[in-house]
Amino acid sequence: MYALIYDEHNLDESQKKIISVHGTRDECDKALLQRQNDLGKSVYECNTRVVWTDKAVAADDVLDISEFVTWRAGEDIPEGEVNSDSD
């Protein structure tokens, strides 16, 4: 399932709080956009990201970084996400 997680990108923090869960990436992306609008912040300022987990979870649960990935296995990854922006 897809989940929105709170992630401050602190490498010392391996536990990530789940904000909401969704059945599709599209639904999760819409929830992320709604969160941005509600907070009046950019995606980076929201410290929120979309992840995939096989684990059955609910909002307010916590995921360890070993329990989720950015992209579900077999999912089409947009070209901009495949290649680094650096030279």
Short mmCIF file of N, CA and C in Angstrom, two decimals:
data_model
loop_
_atom_site.label_atom_id
_atom_site.label_comp_id
_atom_site.label_asym_id
_atom_site.label_seq_id
_atom_site.Cartn_x
_atom_site.Cartn_y
_atom_site.Cartn_z
N MET A 1 0.83 -1.17 0.00
CA MET A 1 0.00 0.00 0.00
C MET A 1 0.88 1.23 0.00
N TYR A 2 0.33 2.32 -0.49
CA TYR A 2 1.06 3.58 -0.53
C TYR A 2 0.76 4.36 0.74
N ALA A 3 1.76 5.08 1.20
CA ALA A 3 1.59 5.86 2.42
C ALA A 3 2.28 7.20 2.29
N LEU A 4 1.68 8.21 2.90
CA LEU A 4 2.37 9.48 3.08
C LEU A 4 3.06 9.39 4.43
N ILE A 5 4.35 9.66 4.45
CA ILE A 5 5.08 9.63 5.71
C ILE A 5 5.68 10.99 5.99
N TYR A 6 5.88 11.28 7.28
CA TYR A 6 6.58 12.48 7.70
C TYR A 6 8.06 12.14 7.74
N ASP A 7 8.86 12.87 6.96
CA ASP A 7 10.28 12.54 6.84
C ASP A 7 11.11 13.82 6.77
N GLU A 8 11.83 14.09 7.84
CA GLU A 8 12.69 15.28 7.87
C GLU A 8 14.06 14.99 7.27
N HIS A 9 14.26 13.82 6.71
CA HIS A 9 15.51 13.40 6.07
C HIS A 9 16.68 13.42 7.06
N ASN A 10 16.38 13.10 8.29
CA ASN A 10 17.40 12.98 9.33
C ASN A 10 17.87 11.53 9.32
N LEU A 11 19.13 11.31 8.95
CA LEU A 11 19.65 9.95 8.82
C LEU A 11 19.73 9.21 10.15
N ASP A 12 19.70 9.94 11.25
CA ASP A 12 19.75 9.30 12.57
C ASP A 12 18.37 8.80 13.01
N GLU A 13 17.33 9.22 12.33
CA GLU A 13 15.95 8.84 12.69
C GLU A 13 15.45 7.78 11.72
N SER A 14 15.36 6.54 12.19
CA SER A 14 14.94 5.44 11.31
C SER A 14 13.44 5.16 11.36
N GLN A 15 12.72 5.80 12.25
CA GLN A 15 11.28 5.61 12.37
C GLN A 15 10.55 6.78 11.71
N LYS A 16 9.59 6.48 10.85
CA LYS A 16 8.84 7.49 10.12
C LYS A 16 7.35 7.35 10.42
N LYS A 17 6.73 8.44 10.85
CA LYS A 17 5.30 8.42 11.18
C LYS A 17 4.47 8.46 9.89
N ILE A 18 3.44 7.64 9.84
CA ILE A 18 2.53 7.59 8.69
C ILE A 18 1.44 8.64 8.88
N ILE A 19 1.28 9.48 7.86
CA ILE A 19 0.25 10.51 7.89
C ILE A 19 -1.07 9.96 7.37
N SER A 20 -0.98 9.20 6.25
CA SER A 20 -2.19 8.61 5.67
C SER A 20 -1.79 7.44 4.78
N VAL A 21 -2.74 6.55 4.49
CA VAL A 21 -2.50 5.40 3.61
C VAL A 21 -3.49 5.43 2.45
N HIS A 22 -3.04 4.87 1.30
CA HIS A 22 -3.83 4.95 0.08
C HIS A 22 -3.63 3.70 -0.76
N GLY A 23 -4.60 3.38 -1.59
CA GLY A 23 -4.54 2.18 -2.42
C GLY A 23 -3.75 2.35 -3.70
N THR A 24 -3.61 3.60 -4.16
CA THR A 24 -2.87 3.83 -5.40
C THR A 24 -1.91 5.01 -5.21
N ARG A 25 -0.88 5.06 -6.07
CA ARG A 25 0.05 6.19 -6.01
C ARG A 25 -0.68 7.48 -6.36
N ASP A 26 -1.61 7.43 -7.31
CA ASP A 26 -2.36 8.62 -7.70
C ASP A 26 -3.12 9.20 -6.51
N GLU A 27 -3.79 8.34 -5.74
CA GLU A 27 -4.51 8.81 -4.55
C GLU A 27 -3.55 9.43 -3.55
N CYS A 28 -2.39 8.81 -3.39
CA CYS A 28 -1.39 9.30 -2.44
C CYS A 28 -0.82 10.64 -2.91
N ASP A 29 -0.56 10.76 -4.21
CA ASP A 29 -0.07 12.02 -4.77
C ASP A 29 -1.09 13.15 -4.55
N LYS A 30 -2.37 12.83 -4.71
CA LYS A 30 -3.42 13.83 -4.48
C LYS A 30 -3.46 14.24 -3.01
N ALA A 31 -3.27 13.29 -2.11
CA ALA A 31 -3.23 13.60 -0.68
C ALA A 31 -2.02 14.47 -0.34
N LEU A 32 -0.90 14.21 -1.00
CA LEU A 32 0.29 15.03 -0.79
C LEU A 32 0.04 16.46 -1.26
N LEU A 33 -0.57 16.62 -2.43
CA LEU A 33 -0.90 17.94 -2.93
C LEU A 33 -1.86 18.67 -1.99
N GLN A 34 -2.85 17.94 -1.47
CA GLN A 34 -3.79 18.55 -0.53
C GLN A 34 -3.08 18.99 0.74
N ARG A 35 -2.13 18.18 1.23
CA ARG A 35 -1.35 18.55 2.42
C ARG A 35 -0.54 19.82 2.16
N GLN A 36 0.08 19.89 0.98
CA GLN A 36 0.83 21.09 0.62
C GLN A 36 -0.08 22.32 0.64
N ASN A 37 -1.25 22.18 0.03
CA ASN A 37 -2.19 23.29 -0.01
C ASN A 37 -2.66 23.68 1.39
N ASP A 38 -2.98 22.69 2.22
CA ASP A 38 -3.45 22.96 3.58
C ASP A 38 -2.39 23.69 4.40
N LEU A 39 -1.12 23.30 4.21
CA LEU A 39 -0.03 23.90 4.98
C LEU A 39 0.52 25.16 4.31
N GLY A 40 0.17 25.38 3.04
CA GLY A 40 0.68 26.53 2.32
C GLY A 40 2.19 26.46 2.12
N LYS A 41 2.69 25.24 1.92
CA LYS A 41 4.13 25.03 1.79
C LYS A 41 4.43 24.17 0.56
N SER A 42 5.71 24.22 0.13
CA SER A 42 6.14 23.36 -0.97
C SER A 42 6.29 21.94 -0.45
N VAL A 43 6.45 20.98 -1.37
CA VAL A 43 6.60 19.59 -0.98
C VAL A 43 7.82 19.41 -0.06
N TYR A 44 8.90 20.15 -0.32
CA TYR A 44 10.10 20.02 0.50
C TYR A 44 9.90 20.61 1.90
N GLU A 45 9.13 21.67 1.99
CA GLU A 45 8.85 22.30 3.28
C GLU A 45 7.89 21.48 4.13
N CYS A 46 7.10 20.61 3.49
CA CYS A 46 6.14 19.77 4.22
C CYS A 46 6.81 18.58 4.90
N ASN A 47 8.05 18.26 4.50
CA ASN A 47 8.74 17.07 5.04
C ASN A 47 7.85 15.83 4.92
N THR A 48 7.22 15.69 3.78
CA THR A 48 6.29 14.60 3.53
C THR A 48 6.64 13.95 2.21
N ARG A 49 6.54 12.61 2.17
CA ARG A 49 6.79 11.94 0.90
C ARG A 49 5.95 10.68 0.76
N VAL A 50 5.82 10.23 -0.48
CA VAL A 50 5.06 9.04 -0.82
C VAL A 50 6.00 7.84 -0.80
N VAL A 51 5.57 6.76 -0.14
CA VAL A 51 6.35 5.52 -0.12
C VAL A 51 5.43 4.33 -0.34
N TRP A 52 6.04 3.17 -0.63
CA TRP A 52 5.32 1.91 -0.80
C TRP A 52 5.76 0.97 0.31
N THR A 53 4.79 0.26 0.91
CA THR A 53 5.10 -0.76 1.90
C THR A 53 4.21 -1.98 1.70
N ASP A 54 4.76 -3.16 1.95
CA ASP A 54 3.98 -4.39 1.93
C ASP A 54 3.28 -4.61 3.26
N LYS A 55 3.70 -3.88 4.26
CA LYS A 55 3.18 -4.04 5.61
C LYS A 55 1.77 -3.42 5.72
N ALA A 56 0.88 -4.10 6.43
CA ALA A 56 -0.45 -3.53 6.69
C ALA A 56 -0.29 -2.43 7.73
N VAL A 57 -0.63 -1.20 7.35
CA VAL A 57 -0.43 -0.04 8.22
C VAL A 57 -1.65 0.86 8.21
N ALA A 58 -1.68 1.78 9.16
CA ALA A 58 -2.74 2.77 9.25
C ALA A 58 -2.11 4.12 9.62
N ALA A 59 -2.87 5.18 9.44
CA ALA A 59 -2.40 6.51 9.83
C ALA A 59 -2.00 6.48 11.30
N ASP A 60 -0.95 7.21 11.62
CA ASP A 60 -0.35 7.32 12.96
C ASP A 60 0.52 6.13 13.34
N ASP A 61 0.57 5.07 12.50
CA ASP A 61 1.54 4.00 12.74
C ASP A 61 2.93 4.54 12.42
N VAL A 62 3.92 3.76 12.74
CA VAL A 62 5.31 4.12 12.46
C VAL A 62 5.94 3.03 11.61
N LEU A 63 6.68 3.44 10.59
CA LEU A 63 7.42 2.51 9.74
C LEU A 63 8.92 2.70 9.98
N ASP A 64 9.63 1.60 10.03
CA ASP A 64 11.08 1.66 10.05
C ASP A 64 11.55 1.81 8.60
N ILE A 65 12.68 2.44 8.38
CA ILE A 65 13.14 2.66 7.01
C ILE A 65 13.33 1.36 6.23
N SER A 66 13.51 0.26 6.93
CA SER A 66 13.65 -1.03 6.24
C SER A 66 12.31 -1.59 5.77
N GLU A 67 11.20 -0.96 6.14
CA GLU A 67 9.86 -1.47 5.82
C GLU A 67 9.19 -0.76 4.65
N PHE A 68 9.88 0.17 4.00
CA PHE A 68 9.28 0.86 2.87
C PHE A 68 10.33 1.18 1.82
N VAL A 69 9.83 1.44 0.61
CA VAL A 69 10.66 1.88 -0.52
C VAL A 69 9.93 3.03 -1.21
N THR A 70 10.67 3.78 -2.02
CA THR A 70 10.05 4.90 -2.73
C THR A 70 9.14 4.41 -3.85
N TRP A 71 9.55 3.34 -4.53
CA TRP A 71 8.78 2.84 -5.66
C TRP A 71 8.45 1.37 -5.46
N ARG A 72 7.20 1.00 -5.72
CA ARG A 72 6.75 -0.39 -5.65
C ARG A 72 7.45 -1.19 -6.75
N ALA A 73 7.80 -2.42 -6.47
CA ALA A 73 8.44 -3.28 -7.46
C ALA A 73 7.57 -3.37 -8.71
N GLY A 74 8.16 -3.17 -9.88
CA GLY A 74 7.44 -3.23 -11.13
C GLY A 74 6.74 -1.95 -11.53
N GLU A 75 6.74 -0.96 -10.67
CA GLU A 75 6.07 0.31 -10.96
C GLU A 75 6.89 1.11 -11.98
N ASP A 76 6.21 1.77 -12.90
CA ASP A 76 6.89 2.64 -13.86
C ASP A 76 7.40 3.87 -13.13
N ILE A 77 8.71 4.08 -13.20
CA ILE A 77 9.34 5.22 -12.54
C ILE A 77 9.52 6.32 -13.58
N PRO A 78 9.03 7.54 -13.29
CA PRO A 78 9.19 8.63 -14.25
C PRO A 78 10.66 8.88 -14.57
N GLU A 79 10.95 9.26 -15.81
CA GLU A 79 12.32 9.48 -16.26
C GLU A 79 13.08 10.44 -15.34
N GLY A 80 12.43 11.48 -14.88
CA GLY A 80 13.08 12.46 -14.01
C GLY A 80 13.50 11.89 -12.67
N GLU A 81 12.93 10.78 -12.26
CA GLU A 81 13.26 10.15 -10.99
C GLU A 81 14.36 9.10 -11.14
N VAL A 82 14.63 8.70 -12.37
CA VAL A 82 15.61 7.63 -12.62
C VAL A 82 17.03 8.18 -12.63
N ASN A 83 17.22 9.33 -13.28
CA ASN A 83 18.56 9.90 -13.45
C ASN A 83 18.78 11.06 -12.49
N SER A 84 19.96 11.14 -11.94
CA SER A 84 20.33 12.21 -11.03
C SER A 84 20.42 13.54 -11.77
N ASP A 85 20.14 14.63 -11.07
CA ASP A 85 20.26 15.97 -11.65
C ASP A 85 21.71 16.41 -11.75
N SER A 86 22.61 15.71 -11.08
CA SER A 86 24.02 16.13 -11.08
C SER A 86 24.72 15.66 -12.34
N ASP A 87 25.84 16.29 -12.62
CA ASP A 87 26.63 15.92 -13.81
C ASP A 87 27.43 14.67 -13.59
#
